CSV table of C-alpha atoms in Angstrom, one decimal:
chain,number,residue,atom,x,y,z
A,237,UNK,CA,0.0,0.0,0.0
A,238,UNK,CA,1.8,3.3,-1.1
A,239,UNK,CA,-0.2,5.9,0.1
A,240,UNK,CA,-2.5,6.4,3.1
A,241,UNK,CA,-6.1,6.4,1.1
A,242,UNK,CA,-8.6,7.8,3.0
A,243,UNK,CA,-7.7,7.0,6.5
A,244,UNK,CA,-4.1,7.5,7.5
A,245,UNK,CA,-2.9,4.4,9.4
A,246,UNK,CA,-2.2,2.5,6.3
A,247,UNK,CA,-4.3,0.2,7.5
A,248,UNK,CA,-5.1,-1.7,4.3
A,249,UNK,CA,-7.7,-4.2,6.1
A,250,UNK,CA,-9.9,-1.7,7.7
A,251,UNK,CA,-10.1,0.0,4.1
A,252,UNK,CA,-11.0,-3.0,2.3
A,253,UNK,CA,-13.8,-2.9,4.9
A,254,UNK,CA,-14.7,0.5,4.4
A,255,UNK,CA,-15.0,0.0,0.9
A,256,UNK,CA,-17.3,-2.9,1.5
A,257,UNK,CA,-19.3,-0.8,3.6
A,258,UNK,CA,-19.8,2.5,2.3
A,259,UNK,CA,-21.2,0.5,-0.6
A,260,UNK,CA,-23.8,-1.2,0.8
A,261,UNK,CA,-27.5,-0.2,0.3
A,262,UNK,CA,-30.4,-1.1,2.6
A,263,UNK,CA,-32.4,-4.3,1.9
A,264,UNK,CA,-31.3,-7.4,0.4
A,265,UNK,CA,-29.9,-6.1,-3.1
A,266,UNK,CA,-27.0,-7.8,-4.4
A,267,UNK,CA,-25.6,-5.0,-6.5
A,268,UNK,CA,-22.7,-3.7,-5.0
A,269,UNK,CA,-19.3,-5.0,-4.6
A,270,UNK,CA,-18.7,-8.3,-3.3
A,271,UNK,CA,-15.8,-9.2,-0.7
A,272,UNK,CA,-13.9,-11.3,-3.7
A,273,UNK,CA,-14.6,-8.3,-6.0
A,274,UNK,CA,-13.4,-5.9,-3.5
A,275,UNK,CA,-10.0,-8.1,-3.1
A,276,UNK,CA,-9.7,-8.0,-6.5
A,277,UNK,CA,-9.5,-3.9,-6.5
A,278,UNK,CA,-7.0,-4.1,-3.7
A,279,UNK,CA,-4.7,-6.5,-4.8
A,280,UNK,CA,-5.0,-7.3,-9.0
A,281,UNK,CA,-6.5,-3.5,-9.4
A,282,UNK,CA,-4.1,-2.0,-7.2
A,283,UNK,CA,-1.5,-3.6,-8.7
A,284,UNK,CA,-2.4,-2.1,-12.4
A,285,UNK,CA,-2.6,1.8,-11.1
A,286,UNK,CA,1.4,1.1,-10.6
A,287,UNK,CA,4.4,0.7,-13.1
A,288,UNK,CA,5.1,-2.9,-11.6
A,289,UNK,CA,1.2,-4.0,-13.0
A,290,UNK,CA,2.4,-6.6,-15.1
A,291,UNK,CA,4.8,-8.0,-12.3
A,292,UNK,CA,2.7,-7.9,-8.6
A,293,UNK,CA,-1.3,-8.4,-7.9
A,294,UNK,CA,-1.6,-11.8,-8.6
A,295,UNK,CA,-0.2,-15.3,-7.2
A,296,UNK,CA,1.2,-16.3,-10.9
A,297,UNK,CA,4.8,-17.8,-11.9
A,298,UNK,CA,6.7,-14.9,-12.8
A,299,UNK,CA,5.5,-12.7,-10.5
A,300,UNK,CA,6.7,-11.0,-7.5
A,301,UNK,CA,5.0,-13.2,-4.6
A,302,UNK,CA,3.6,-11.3,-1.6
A,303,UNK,CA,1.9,-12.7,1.0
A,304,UNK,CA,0.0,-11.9,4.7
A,305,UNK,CA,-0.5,-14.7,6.8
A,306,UNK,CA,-3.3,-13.4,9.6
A,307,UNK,CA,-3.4,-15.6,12.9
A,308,UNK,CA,-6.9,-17.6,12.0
A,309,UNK,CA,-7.9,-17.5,16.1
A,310,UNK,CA,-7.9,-14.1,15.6
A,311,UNK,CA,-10.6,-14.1,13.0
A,312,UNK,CA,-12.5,-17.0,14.2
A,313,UNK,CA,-12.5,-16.6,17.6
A,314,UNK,CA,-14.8,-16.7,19.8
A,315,UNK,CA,-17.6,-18.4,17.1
A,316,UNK,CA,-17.3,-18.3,13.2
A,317,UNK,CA,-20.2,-19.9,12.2
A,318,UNK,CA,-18.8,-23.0,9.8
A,319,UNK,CA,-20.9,-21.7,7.0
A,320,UNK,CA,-19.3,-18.1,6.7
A,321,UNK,CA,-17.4,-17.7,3.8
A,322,UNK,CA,-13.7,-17.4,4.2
A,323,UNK,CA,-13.1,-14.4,2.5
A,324,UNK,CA,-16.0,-12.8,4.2
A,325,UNK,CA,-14.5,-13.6,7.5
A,326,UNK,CA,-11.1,-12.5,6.6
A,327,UNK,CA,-11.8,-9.3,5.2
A,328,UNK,CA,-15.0,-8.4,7.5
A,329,UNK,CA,-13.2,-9.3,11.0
A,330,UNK,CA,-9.2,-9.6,10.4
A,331,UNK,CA,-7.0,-6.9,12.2
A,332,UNK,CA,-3.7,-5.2,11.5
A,333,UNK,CA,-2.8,-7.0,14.9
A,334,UNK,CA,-3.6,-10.7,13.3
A,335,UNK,CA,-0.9,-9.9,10.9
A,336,UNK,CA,1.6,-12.3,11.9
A,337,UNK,CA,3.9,-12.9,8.9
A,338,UNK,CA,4.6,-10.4,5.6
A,339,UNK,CA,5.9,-11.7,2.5
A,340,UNK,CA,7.3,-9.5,-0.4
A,341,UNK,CA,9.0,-10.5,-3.4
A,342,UNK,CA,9.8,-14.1,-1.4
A,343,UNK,CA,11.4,-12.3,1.2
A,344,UNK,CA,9.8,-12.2,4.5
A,345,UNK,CA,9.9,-8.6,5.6
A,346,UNK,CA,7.8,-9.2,8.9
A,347,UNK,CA,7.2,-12.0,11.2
A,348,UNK,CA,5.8,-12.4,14.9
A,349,UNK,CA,5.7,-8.7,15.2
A,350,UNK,CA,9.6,-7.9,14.3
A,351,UNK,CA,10.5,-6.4,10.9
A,352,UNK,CA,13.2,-8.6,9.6
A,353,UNK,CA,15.7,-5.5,8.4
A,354,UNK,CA,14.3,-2.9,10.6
A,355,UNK,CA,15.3,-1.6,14.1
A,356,UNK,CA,12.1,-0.6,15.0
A,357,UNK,CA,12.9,1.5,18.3
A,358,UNK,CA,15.7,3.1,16.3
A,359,UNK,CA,13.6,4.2,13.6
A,360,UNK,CA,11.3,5.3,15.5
A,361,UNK,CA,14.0,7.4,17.8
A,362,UNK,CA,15.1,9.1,14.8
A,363,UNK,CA,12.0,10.2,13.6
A,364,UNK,CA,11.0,11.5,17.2
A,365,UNK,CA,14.7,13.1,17.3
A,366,UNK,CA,14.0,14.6,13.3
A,367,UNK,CA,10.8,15.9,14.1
A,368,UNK,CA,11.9,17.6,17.2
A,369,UNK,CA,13.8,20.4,15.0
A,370,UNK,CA,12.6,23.4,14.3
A,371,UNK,CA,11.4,24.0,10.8
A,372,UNK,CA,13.7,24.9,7.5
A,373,UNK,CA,13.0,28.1,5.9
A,374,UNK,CA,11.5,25.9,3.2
A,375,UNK,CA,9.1,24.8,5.2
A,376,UNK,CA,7.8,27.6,7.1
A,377,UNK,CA,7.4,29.1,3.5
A,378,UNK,CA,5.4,26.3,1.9
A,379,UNK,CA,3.5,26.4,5.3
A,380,UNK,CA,2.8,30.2,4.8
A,381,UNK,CA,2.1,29.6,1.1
A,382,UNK,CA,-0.7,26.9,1.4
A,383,UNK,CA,-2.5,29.3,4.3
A,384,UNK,CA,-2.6,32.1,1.8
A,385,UNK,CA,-3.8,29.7,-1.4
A,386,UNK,CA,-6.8,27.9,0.8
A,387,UNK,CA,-9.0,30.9,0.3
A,388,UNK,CA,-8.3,31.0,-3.3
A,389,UNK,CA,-9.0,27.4,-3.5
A,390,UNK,CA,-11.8,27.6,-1.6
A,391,UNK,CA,-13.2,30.2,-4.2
A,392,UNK,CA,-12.4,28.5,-7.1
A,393,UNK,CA,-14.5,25.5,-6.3
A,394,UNK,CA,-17.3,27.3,-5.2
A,395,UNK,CA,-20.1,26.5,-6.7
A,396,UNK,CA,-18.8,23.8,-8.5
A,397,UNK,CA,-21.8,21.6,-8.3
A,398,UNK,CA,-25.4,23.0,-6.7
A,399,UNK,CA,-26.0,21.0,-3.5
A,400,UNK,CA,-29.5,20.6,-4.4
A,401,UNK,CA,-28.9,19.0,-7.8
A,402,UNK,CA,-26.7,16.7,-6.8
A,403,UNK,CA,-27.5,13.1,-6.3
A,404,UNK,CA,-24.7,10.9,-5.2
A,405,UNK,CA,-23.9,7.6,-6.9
A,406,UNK,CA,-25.2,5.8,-4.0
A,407,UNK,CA,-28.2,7.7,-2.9
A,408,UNK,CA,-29.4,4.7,-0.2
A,409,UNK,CA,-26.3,4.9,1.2
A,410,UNK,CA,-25.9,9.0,2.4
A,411,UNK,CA,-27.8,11.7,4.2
A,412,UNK,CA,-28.9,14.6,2.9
């Protein structure tokens, strides 16, 4: 996952579930996105908005294998009902904290909660220690510049669409 999406714990679980939610209508329809559908878009479809497209997203000879292994009790437990669907259950109850092994390219990168070529207190020392200085010219000006756009910004979009015209794609789904 290269980039935050909407929430910003790169938390790519929890926004495979949010997809799967926010697309859900009341009653018992069947046309929105399905949990295979929606790991489709995360692993084959995410795979083609990148250079590597033709190398990642899929479990095929040739291709770069990546892999998460999620503790099972974690999903399951306390009661799975035996006729839930496995993807369902992974994708609609797995947690970032199940993740117990990460595989990429063959090479495991994480296991039992250690990054294999990481010091994890000692990154995370240096960024505390980075962070702690005071800001570059640089970015006191890019910090002064956005301030002063945002109005602008802000004006140019106004009235991009009437409010009361607009219907959004999934009209069961949101609140007027």
């Amino acid at each position: 996952m290269d980039e935050a999406g909407i929430n910003d714990d790169r938390d790519m679980l929890q926004e495979i579930r949010m997809v799967l939610r926010t697309h859900r209508v009341p009653g018992m329809a069947d046309d929105v996105p399905t949990p295979a559908q929606v790991l489709r878009m995360a692993t084959a479809g995410g795979a083609k908005t990148t250079a590597f497209g033709d190398s990642i997203g899929a479990l095929e000879v040739g291709r770069g294998a990546d892999l998460v292994l999620i503790d099972w009790n974690q999903v399951s437990y306390p009661y799975l009902d035996a006729e839930t669907p496995l993807l369902d259950a992974v994708l609609q109850r797995a947690k970032t904290s199940g993740v117990r092994t990460v595989v990429c390219d063959s090479e495991v990168i994480y296991s039992d909660g250690k990054f294999a070529n990481v010091d994890r207190d000692a990154a995370l020392r240096a960024l505390y220690e980075d962070l702690q200085k005071a800001l570059s010219d640089d970015e006191v000006e890019r910090r002064r510049l956005s301030k002063a756009l945002l109005p602008h910004v802000k004006a140019f979009y106004a009235g991009y669409f009437d409010p009361e015209q607009h219907q959004p794609f999934y009209r069961p789904s949101s609140r007027r």
